[in-house]
mmCIF file of C-alpha atoms in Angstrom:
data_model
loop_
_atom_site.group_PDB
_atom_site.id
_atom_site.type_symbol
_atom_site.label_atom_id
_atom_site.label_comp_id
_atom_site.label_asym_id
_atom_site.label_seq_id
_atom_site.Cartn_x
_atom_site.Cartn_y
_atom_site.Cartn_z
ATOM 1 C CA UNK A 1 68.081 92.806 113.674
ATOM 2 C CA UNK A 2 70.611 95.680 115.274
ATOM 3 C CA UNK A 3 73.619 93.442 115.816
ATOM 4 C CA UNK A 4 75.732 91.186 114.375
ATOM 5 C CA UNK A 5 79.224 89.477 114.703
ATOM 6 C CA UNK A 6 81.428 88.235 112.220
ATOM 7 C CA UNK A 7 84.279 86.189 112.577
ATOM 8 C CA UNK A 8 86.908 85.602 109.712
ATOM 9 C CA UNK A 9 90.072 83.514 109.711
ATOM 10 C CA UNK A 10 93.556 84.445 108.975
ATOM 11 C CA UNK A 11 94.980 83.652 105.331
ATOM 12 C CA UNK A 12 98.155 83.239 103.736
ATOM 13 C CA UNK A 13 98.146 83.682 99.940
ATOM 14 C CA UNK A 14 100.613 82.538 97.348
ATOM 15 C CA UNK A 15 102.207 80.141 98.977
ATOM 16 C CA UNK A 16 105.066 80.129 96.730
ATOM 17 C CA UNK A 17 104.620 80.258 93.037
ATOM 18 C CA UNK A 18 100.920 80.534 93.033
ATOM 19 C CA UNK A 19 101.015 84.217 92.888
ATOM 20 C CA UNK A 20 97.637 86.088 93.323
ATOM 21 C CA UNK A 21 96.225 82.966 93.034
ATOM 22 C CA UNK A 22 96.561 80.409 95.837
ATOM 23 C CA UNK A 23 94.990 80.674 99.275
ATOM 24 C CA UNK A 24 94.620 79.331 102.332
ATOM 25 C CA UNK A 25 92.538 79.633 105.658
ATOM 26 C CA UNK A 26 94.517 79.790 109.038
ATOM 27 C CA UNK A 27 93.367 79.262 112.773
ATOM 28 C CA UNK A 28 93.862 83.328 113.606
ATOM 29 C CA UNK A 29 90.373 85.021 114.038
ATOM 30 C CA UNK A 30 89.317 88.647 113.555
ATOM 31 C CA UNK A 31 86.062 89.371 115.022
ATOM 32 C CA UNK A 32 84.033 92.254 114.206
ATOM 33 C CA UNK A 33 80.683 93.366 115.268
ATOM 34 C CA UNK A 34 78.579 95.567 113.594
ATOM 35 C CA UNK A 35 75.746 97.814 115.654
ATOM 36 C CA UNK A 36 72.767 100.294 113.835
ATOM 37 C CA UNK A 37 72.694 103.185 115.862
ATOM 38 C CA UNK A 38 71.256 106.550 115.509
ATOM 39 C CA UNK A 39 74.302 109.096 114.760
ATOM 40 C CA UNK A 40 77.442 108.618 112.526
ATOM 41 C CA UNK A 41 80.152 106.167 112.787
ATOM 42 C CA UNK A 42 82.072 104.505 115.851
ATOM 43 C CA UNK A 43 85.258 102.189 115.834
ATOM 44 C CA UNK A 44 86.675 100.594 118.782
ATOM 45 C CA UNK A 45 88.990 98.103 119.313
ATOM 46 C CA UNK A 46 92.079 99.275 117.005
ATOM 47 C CA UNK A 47 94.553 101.774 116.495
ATOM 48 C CA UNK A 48 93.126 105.708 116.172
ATOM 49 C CA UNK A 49 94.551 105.553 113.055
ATOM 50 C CA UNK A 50 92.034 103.002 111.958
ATOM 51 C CA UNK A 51 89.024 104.771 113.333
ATOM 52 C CA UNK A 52 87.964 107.172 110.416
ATOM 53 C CA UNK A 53 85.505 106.548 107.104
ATOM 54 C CA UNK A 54 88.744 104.721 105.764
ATOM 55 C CA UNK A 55 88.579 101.707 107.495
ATOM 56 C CA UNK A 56 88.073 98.538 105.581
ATOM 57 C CA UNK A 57 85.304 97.205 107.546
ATOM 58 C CA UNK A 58 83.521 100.141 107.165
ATOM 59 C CA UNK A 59 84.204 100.671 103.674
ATOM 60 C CA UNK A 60 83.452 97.277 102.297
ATOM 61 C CA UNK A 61 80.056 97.508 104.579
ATOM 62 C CA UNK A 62 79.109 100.618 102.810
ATOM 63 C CA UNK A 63 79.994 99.105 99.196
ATOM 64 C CA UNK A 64 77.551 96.197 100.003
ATOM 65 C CA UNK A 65 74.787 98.131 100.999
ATOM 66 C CA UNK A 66 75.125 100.545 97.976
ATOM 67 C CA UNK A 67 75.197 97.443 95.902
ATOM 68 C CA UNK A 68 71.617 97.250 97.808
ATOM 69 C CA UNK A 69 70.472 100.417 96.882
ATOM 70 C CA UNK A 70 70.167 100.441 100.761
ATOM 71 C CA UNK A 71 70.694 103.638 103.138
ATOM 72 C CA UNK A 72 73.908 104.105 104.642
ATOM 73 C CA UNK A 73 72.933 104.328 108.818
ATOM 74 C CA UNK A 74 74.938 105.319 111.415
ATOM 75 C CA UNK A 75 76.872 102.173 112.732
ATOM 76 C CA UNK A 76 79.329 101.320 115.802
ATOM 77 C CA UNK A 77 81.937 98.810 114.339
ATOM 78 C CA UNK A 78 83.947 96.913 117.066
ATOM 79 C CA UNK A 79 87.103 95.427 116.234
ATOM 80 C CA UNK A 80 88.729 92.274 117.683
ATOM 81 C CA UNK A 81 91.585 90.863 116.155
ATOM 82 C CA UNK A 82 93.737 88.231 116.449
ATOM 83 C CA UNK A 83 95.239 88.711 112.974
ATOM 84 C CA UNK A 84 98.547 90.891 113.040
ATOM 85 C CA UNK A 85 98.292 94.189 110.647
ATOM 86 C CA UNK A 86 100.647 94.455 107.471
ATOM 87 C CA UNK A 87 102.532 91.032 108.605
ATOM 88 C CA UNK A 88 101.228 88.818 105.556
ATOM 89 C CA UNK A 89 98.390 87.363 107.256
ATOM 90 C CA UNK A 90 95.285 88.322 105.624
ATOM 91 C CA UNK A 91 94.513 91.172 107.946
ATOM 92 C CA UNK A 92 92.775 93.433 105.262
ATOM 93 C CA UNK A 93 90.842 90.667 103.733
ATOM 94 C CA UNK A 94 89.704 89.630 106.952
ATOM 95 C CA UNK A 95 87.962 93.567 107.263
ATOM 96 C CA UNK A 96 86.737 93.043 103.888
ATOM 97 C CA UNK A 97 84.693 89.712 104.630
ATOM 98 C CA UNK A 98 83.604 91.133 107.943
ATOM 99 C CA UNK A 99 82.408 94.573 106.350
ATOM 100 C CA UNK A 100 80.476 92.669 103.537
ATOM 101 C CA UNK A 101 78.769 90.217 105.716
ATOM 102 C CA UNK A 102 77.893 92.477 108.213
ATOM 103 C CA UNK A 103 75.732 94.220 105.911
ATOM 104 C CA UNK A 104 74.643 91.414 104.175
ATOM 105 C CA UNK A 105 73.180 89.871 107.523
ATOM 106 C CA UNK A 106 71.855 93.177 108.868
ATOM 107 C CA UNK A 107 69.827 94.045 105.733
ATOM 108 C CA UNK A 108 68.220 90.372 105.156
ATOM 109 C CA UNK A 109 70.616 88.431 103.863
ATOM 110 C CA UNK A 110 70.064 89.335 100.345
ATOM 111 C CA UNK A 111 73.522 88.261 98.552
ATOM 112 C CA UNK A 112 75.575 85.250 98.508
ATOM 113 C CA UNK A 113 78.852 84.403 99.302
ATOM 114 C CA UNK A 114 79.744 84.697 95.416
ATOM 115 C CA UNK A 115 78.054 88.213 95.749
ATOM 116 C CA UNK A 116 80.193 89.432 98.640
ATOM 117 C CA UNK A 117 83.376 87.860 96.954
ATOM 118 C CA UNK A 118 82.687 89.867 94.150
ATOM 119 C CA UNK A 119 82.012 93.041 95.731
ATOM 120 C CA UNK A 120 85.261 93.139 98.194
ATOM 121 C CA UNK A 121 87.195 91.505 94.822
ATOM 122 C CA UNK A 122 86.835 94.948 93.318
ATOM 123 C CA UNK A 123 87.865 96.605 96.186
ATOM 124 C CA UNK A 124 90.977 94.731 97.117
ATOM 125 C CA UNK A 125 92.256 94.011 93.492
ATOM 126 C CA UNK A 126 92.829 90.470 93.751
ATOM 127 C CA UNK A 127 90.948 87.378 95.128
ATOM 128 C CA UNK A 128 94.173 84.927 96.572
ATOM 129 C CA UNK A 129 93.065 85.997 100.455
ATOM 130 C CA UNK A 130 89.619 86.970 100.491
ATOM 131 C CA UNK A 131 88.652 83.678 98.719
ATOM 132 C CA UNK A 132 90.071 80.884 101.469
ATOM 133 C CA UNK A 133 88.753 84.099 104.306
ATOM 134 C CA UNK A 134 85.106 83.830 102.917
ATOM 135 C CA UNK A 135 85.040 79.661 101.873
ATOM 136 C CA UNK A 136 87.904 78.391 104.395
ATOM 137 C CA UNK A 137 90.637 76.054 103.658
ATOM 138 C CA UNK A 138 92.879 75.661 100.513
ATOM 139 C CA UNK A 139 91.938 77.628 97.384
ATOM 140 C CA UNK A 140 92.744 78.441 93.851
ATOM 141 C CA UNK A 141 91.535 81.622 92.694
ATOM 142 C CA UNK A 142 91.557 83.902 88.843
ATOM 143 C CA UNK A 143 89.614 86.696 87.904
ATOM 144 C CA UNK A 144 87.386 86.036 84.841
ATOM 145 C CA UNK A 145 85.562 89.363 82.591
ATOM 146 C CA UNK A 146 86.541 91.138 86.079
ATOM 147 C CA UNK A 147 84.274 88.671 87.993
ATOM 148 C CA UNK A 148 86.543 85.861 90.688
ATOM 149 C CA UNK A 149 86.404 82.479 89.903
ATOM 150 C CA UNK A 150 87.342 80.486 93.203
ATOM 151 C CA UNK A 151 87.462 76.225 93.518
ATOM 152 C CA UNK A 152 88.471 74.388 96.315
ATOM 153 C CA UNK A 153 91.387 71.676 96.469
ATOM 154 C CA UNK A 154 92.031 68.833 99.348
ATOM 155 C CA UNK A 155 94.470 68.896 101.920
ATOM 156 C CA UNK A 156 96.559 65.600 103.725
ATOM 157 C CA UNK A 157 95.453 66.239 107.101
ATOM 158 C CA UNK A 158 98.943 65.723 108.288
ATOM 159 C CA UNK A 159 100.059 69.149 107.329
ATOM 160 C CA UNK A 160 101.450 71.440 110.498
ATOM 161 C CA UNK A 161 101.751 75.583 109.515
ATOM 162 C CA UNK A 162 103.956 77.503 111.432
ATOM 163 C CA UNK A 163 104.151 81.107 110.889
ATOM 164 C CA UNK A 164 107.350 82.853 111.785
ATOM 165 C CA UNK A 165 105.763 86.619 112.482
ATOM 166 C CA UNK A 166 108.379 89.196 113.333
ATOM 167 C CA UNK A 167 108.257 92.593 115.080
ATOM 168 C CA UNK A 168 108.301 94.798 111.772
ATOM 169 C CA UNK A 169 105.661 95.280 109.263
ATOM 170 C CA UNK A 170 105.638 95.405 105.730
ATOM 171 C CA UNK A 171 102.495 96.891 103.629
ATOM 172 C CA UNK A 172 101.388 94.934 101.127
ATOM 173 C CA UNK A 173 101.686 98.361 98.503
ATOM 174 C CA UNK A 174 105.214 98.709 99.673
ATOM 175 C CA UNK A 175 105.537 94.852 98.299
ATOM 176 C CA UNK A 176 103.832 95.522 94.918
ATOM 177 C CA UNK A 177 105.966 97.642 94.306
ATOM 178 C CA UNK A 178 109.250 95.997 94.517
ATOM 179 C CA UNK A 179 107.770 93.537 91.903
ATOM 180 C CA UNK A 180 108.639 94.269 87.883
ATOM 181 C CA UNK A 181 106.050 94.969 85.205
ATOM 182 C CA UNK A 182 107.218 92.390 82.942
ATOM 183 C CA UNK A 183 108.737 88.658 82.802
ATOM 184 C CA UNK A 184 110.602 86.487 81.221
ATOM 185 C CA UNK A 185 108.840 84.045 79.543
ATOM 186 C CA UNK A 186 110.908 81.043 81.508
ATOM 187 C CA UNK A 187 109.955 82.303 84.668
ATOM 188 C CA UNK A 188 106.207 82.187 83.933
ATOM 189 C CA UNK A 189 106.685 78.490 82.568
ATOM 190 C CA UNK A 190 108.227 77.956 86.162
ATOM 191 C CA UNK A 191 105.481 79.264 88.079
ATOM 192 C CA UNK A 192 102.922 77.587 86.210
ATOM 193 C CA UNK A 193 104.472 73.990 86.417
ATOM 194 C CA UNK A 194 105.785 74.744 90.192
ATOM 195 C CA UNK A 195 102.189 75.636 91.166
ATOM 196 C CA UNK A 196 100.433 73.032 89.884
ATOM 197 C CA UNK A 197 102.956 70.451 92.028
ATOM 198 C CA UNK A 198 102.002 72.567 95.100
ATOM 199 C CA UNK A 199 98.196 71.521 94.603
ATOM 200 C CA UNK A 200 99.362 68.027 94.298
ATOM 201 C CA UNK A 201 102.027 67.791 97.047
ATOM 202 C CA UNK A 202 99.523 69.463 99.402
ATOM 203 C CA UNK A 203 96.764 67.091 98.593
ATOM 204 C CA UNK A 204 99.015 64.172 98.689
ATOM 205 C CA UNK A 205 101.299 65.071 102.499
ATOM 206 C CA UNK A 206 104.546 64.943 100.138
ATOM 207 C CA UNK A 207 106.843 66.990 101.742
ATOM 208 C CA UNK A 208 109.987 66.143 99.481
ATOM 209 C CA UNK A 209 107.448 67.383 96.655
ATOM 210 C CA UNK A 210 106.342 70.350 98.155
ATOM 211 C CA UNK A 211 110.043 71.734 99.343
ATOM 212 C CA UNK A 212 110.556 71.859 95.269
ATOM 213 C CA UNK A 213 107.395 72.593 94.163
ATOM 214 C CA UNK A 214 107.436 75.989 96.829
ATOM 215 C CA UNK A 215 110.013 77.538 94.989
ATOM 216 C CA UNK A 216 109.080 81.020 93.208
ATOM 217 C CA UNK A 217 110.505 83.365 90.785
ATOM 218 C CA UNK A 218 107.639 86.160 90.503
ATOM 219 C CA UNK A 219 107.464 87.917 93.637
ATOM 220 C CA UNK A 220 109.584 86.088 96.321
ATOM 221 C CA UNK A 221 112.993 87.065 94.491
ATOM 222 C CA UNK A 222 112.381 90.787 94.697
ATOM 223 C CA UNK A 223 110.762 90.797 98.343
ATOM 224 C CA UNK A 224 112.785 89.021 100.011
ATOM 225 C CA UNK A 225 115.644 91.917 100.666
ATOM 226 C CA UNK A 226 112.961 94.038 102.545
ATOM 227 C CA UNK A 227 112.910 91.261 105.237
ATOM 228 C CA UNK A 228 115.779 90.797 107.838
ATOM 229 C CA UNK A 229 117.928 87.913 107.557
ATOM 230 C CA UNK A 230 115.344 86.202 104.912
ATOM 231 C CA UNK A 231 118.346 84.012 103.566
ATOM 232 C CA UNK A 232 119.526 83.049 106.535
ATOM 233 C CA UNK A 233 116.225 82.092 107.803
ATOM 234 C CA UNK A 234 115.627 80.006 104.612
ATOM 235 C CA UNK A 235 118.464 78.387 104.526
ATOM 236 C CA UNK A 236 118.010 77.128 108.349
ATOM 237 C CA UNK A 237 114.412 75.845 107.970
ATOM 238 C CA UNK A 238 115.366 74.203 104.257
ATOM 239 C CA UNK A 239 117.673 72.010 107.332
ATOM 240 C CA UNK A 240 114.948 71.268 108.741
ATOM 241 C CA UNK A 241 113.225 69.256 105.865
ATOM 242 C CA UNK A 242 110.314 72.067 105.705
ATOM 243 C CA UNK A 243 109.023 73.929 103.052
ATOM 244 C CA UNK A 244 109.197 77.722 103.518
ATOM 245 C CA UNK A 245 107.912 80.704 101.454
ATOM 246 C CA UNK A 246 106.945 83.995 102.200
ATOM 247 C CA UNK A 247 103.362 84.284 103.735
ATOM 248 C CA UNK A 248 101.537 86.694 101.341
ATOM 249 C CA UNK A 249 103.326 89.692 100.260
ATOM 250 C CA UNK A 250 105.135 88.966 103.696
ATOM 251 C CA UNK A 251 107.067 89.671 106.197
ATOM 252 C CA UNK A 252 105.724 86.827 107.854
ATOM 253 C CA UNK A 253 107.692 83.547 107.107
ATOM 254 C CA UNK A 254 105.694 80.467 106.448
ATOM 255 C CA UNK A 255 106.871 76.365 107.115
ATOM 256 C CA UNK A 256 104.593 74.001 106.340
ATOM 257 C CA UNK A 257 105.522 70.286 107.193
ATOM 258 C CA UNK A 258 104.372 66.943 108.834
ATOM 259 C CA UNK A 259 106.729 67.495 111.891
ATOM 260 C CA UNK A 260 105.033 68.407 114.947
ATOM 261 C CA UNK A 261 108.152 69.296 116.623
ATOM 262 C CA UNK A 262 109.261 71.616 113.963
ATOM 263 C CA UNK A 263 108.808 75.269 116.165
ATOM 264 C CA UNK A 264 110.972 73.714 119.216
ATOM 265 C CA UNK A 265 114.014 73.011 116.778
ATOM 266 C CA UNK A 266 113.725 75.955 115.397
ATOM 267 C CA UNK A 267 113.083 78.127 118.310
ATOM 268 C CA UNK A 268 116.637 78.536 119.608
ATOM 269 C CA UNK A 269 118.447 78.478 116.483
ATOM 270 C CA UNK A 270 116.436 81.014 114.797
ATOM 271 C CA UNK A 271 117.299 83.522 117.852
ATOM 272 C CA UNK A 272 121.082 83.174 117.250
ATOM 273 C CA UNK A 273 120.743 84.148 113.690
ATOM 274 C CA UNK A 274 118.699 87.456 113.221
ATOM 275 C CA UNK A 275 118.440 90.640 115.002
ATOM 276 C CA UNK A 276 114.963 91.022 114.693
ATOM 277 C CA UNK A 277 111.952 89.580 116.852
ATOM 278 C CA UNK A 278 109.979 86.473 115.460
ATOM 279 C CA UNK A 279 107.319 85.268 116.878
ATOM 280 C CA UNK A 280 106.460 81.076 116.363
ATOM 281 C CA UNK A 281 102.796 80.289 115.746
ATOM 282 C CA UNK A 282 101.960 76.814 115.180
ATOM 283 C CA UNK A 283 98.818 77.086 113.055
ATOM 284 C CA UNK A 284 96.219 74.601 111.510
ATOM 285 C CA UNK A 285 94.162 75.237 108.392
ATOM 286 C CA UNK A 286 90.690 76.239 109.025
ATOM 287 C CA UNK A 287 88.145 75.007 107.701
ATOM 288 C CA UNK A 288 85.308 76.886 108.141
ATOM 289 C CA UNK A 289 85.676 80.347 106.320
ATOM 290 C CA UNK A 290 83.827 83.469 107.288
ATOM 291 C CA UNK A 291 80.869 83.066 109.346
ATOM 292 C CA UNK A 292 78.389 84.845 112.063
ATOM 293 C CA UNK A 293 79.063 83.611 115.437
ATOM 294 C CA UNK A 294 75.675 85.688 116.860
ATOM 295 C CA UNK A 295 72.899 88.209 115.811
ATOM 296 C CA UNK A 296 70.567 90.307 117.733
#
């Protein structure tokens, strides 16, 4: 086998007070195929800036074959993505997955999922996106002895995502570190009891439940001023009868809700109330996590 292609969903992590922790799979696809060749290392597909040794594809494919004990060849990585960069969306975990299986599939196969997740874990630092990107749909996530711990909760099949994704990026470092070293012990009491309704209100379709349960006090307070008109946006989908949080480290805006119609009322509102660009994107939850649409 020479060839393979991976495809890896979108995530959003957090989802409001489940901070590092809570993940989900979304119907945005990176695809990434990985070629053997002869001489050195290719990328295609993305920005120039993106085509050197640093590239997380490329990084996390070399980590799993040193994890092999296996030769490092000369590969030609091509990159198609569907998942915008920096916006909050799981972009880097998706190059993570997609590195790891590549050279898991081209070399036999010889680790499992739980492998991989471990490997790109100790790349990437935390587990909240690369979980749901590797197993698909909603996840809870902690790191035990430095090894990820993921399980799997239900979702009402009613639930509608719609990410609000606007014309600015924000990296996920830059996020970090806005955030404080230290807490007060009320606000981790609120996190852990706000979290734990998420899970439920998510499993159950209660959407009164999961407007109150969404609310954070870890990261979302101390973000949320490096994103254009965030308050004004919240306050206009909180109208709505949504929930809203920020989608990862952000800037991407999430609503999740049981209202199919939610993106046309908020379409032509939403443009008379920030300066900046936003982009609607009705999503569904996917599934199917990570997997290898063809080899050759």
């Amino acid at each position: 086998m020479k060839r393979v292609t991976v495809r890896v969903p979108a995530t959003t992590a957090n989802l409001g007070p489940g901070f590092d922790a809570f993940g989900c799979a979304l119907s945005l696809h990176t695809d990434v195929t990985f070629e053997e060749t002869d001489s050195g290392l290719e990328i295609t597909g993305c920005d120039e800036a993106f085509t050197g040794p640093d590239n997380l594809a490329y990084t996390s494919y070399c980590a799993v074959l040193a994890s092999l004990s296996e030769e490092v060849r000369g590969v030609k990585i091509h990159i198609d993505a569907q998942i915008p960069v920096c916006r909050g969306l799981g972009s880097s975990a998706a190059l993570l997955v997609a590195g790891a299986i590549g050279a898991n599939v081209l070399r036999g196969g010889k680790l499992s999922t739980q492998g991989l997740l471990n490997i790109t874990n100790a790349m990437e630092g935390h587990p909240d996106n690369l979980a749901p990107a590797f197993y698909g749909g909603l996840t809870a996530s902690m790191v035990d002895n430095g090894l990820p711990v993921t399980v799997s909760f239900p979702l009402h099949p009613d639930w509608q995502f719609l990410a609000l994704v606007p014309d600015f990026d924000l990296p996920t470092t830059v996020a970090r570190e806005a955030l404080p070293t230290t807490y007060p012990r009320a606000d981790a009491v609120y996190n852990i009891s706000h979290g734990a309704m998420v899970l439920k209100a998510l499993e159950l379709g209660n959407e009164k439940l999961l407007r109150n349960a969404m609310q954070d006090r870890i990261h979302q307070p101390y973000r949320k001023g490096m994103i254009a008109d965030y308050e004004k946006i919240e306050a206009l989908i909180r109208t709505t009868g949504a929930a809203f949080c920020l989608s990862g480290a952000g800037p991407t805006l999430l609503c999740i809700t049981r209202d199919p119609m939610l993106k046309d009322k908020l379409a032509e509102k939403l443009d008379r109330i920030t300066t900046a660009n936003w982009q609607l994107l009705p999503l569904h939850v996917e599934f199917q996590g990570a997997r290898v649409l063809r080899c050759e």
